[in-house]
Tab-separated table of C-alpha atoms in Angstrom:
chain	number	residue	atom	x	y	z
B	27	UNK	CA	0.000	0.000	0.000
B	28	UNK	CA	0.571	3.953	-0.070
B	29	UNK	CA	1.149	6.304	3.040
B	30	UNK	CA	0.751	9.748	2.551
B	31	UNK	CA	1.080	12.343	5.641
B	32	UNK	CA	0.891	15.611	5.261
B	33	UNK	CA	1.718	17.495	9.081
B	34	UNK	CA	1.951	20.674	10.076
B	35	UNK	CA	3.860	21.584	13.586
B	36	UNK	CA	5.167	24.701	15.233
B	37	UNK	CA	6.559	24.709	18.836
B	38	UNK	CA	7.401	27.398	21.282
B	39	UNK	CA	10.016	27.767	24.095
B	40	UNK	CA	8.192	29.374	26.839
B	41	UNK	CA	11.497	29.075	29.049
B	42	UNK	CA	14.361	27.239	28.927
B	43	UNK	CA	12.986	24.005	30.321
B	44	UNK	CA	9.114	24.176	29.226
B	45	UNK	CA	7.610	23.601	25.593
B	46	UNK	CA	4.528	23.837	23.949
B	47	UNK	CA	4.034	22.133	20.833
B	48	UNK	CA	0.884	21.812	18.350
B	49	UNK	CA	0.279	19.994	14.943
B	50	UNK	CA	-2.095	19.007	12.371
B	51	UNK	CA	-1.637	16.099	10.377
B	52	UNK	CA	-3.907	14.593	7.704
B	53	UNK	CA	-2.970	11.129	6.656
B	54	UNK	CA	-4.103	8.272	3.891
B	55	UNK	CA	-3.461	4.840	3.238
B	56	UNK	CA	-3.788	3.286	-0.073
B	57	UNK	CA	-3.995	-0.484	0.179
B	58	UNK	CA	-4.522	-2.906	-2.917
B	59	UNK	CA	-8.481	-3.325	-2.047
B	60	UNK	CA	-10.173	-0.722	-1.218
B	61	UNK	CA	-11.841	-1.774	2.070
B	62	UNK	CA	-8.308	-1.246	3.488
B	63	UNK	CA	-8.015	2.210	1.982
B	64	UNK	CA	-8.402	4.781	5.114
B	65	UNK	CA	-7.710	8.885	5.929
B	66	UNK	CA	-7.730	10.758	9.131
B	67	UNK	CA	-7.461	14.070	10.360
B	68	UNK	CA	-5.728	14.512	13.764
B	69	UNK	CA	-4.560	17.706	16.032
B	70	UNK	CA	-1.733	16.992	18.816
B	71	UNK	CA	-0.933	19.610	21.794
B	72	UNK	CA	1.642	18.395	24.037
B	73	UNK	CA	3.834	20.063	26.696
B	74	UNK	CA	7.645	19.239	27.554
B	75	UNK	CA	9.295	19.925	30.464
B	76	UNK	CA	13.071	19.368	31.200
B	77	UNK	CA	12.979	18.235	34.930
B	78	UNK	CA	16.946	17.895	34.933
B	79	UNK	CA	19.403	18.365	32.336
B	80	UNK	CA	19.046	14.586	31.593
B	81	UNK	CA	15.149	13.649	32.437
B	82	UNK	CA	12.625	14.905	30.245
B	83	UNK	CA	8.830	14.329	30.628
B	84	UNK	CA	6.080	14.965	28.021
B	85	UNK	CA	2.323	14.872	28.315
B	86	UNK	CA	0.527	15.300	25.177
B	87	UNK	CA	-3.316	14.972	23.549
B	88	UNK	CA	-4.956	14.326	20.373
B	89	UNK	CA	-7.880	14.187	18.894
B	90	UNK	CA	-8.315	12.006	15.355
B	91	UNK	CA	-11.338	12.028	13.090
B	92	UNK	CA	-11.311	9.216	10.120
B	93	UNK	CA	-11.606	5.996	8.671
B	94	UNK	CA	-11.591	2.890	11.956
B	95	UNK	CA	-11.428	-0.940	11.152
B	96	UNK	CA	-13.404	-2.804	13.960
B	97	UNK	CA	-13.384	-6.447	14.265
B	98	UNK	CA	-15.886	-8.495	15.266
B	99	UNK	CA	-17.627	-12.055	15.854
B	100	UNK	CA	-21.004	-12.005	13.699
B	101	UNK	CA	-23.742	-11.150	14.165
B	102	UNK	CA	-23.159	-7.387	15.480
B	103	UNK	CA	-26.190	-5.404	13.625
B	104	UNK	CA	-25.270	-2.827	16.331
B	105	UNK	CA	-22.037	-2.332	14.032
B	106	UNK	CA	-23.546	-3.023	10.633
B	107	UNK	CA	-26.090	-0.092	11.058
B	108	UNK	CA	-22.957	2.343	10.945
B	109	UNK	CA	-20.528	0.596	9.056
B	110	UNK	CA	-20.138	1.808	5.483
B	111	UNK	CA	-18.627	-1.675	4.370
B	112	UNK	CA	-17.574	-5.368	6.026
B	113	UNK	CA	-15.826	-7.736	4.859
B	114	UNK	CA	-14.726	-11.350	6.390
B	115	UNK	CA	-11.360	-11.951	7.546
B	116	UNK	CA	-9.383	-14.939	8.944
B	117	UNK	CA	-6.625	-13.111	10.607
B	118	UNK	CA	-7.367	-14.192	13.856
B	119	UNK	CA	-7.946	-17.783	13.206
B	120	UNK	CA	-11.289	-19.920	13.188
B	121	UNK	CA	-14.121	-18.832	13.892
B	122	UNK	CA	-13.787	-15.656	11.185
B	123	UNK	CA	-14.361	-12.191	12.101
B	124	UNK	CA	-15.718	-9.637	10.230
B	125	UNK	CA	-13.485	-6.581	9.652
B	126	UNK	CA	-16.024	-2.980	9.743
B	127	UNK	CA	-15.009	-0.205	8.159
B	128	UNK	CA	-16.740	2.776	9.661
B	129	UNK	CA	-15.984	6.730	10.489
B	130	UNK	CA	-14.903	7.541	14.051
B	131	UNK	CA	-13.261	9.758	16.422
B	132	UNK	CA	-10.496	8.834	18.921
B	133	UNK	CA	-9.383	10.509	22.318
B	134	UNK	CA	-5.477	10.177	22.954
B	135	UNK	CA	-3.918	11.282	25.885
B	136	UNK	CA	-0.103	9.992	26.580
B	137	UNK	CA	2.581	10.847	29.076
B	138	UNK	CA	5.845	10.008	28.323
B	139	UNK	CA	9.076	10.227	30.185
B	140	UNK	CA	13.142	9.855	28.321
B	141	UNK	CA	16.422	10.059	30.272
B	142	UNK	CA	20.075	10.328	28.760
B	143	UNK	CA	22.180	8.471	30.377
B	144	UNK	CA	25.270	9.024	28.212
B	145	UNK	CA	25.932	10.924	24.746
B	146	UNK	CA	25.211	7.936	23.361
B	147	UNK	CA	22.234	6.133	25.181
B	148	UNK	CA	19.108	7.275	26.306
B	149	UNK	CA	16.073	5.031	27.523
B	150	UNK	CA	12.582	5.763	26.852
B	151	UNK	CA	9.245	5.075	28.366
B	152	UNK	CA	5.787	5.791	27.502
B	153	UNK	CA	2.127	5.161	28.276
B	154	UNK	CA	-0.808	6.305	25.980
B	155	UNK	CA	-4.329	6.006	26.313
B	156	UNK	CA	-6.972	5.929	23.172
B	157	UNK	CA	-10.789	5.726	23.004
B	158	UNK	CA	-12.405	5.337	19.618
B	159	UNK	CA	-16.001	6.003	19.477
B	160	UNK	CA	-18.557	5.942	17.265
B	161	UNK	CA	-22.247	6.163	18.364
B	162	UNK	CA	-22.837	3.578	21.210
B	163	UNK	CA	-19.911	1.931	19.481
B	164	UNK	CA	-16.403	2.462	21.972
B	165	UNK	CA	-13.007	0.869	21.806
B	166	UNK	CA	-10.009	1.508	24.682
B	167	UNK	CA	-6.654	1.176	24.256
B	168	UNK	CA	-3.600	1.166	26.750
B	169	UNK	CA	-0.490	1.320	24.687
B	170	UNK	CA	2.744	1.194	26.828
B	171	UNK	CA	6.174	1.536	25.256
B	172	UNK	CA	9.957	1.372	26.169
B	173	UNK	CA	13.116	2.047	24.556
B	174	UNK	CA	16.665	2.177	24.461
B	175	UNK	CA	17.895	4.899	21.904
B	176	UNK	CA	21.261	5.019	20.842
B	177	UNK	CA	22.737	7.266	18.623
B	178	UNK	CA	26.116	7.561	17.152
């Protein structure tokens, strides 16, 4: 498939240690059959702040609007009345599932935490938090994340 982003961001300093950042970003996917195809809209705010010259924390927010594949067991008419188009899948195994393709909006708010520990290394830590929503229709996601980040 095809990934197109298109993002606009601007950031200010308010002081040396403290950052505010904003950004739009509109994105599409092109996949080989159209079910798959998808485009969002999302804006981002999120504040920095340099607790020490080596620990930095983040907590940021954004809102998306666009294209969401659910997936289901059949028979969910509750999802079929606001889907725009299914289709069957076996990526989960047996029994199938049936992949929805439907317009919603998703909540994101994430904190996030880095520290260098040399030039070369720093580790990385994160925790984000996502509900999609459409109608009665609501998904929640935890999405944790850790890294080590080395640079040369």
């Amino acid at each position: 498939g095809r990934d197109n982003r298109f993002t606009v961001r601007a950031g200010v300093g308010l002081t040396d240690r403290l950052r505010l950042e904003a950004a739009y970003l509109y994105e599409t996917f092109n996949a080989r059959d159209e079910f798959w195809d998808w485009s969002g809209n999302t804006a981002l705010g999120r504040i920095t702040f340099d607790l020490t010259s080596s620990l930095q924390v983040a907590l940021a927010y954004s809102y998306r609007n666009g294209d969401v594949i659910a997936y289901a067991r059949p028979p969910r008419p509750d999802i079929v009345a606001i889907s725009s188009k299914q289709e069957v899948v076996d990526t989960f195994g047996f029994p199938f599932y049936t992949a929805y393709k439907l317009r919603g909006s998703t909540n994101s708010v994430s904190v996030s935490a880095a520290y260098t520990v040399n030039k070369n290394i720093s580790l990385e830590m994160s925790y984000e938090y996502q509900n999609t929503f459409h109608g009665s229709l609501d998904y929640e996601n935890h999405l944790f994340e850790a890294k080590v980040a080395f640079g040369y």
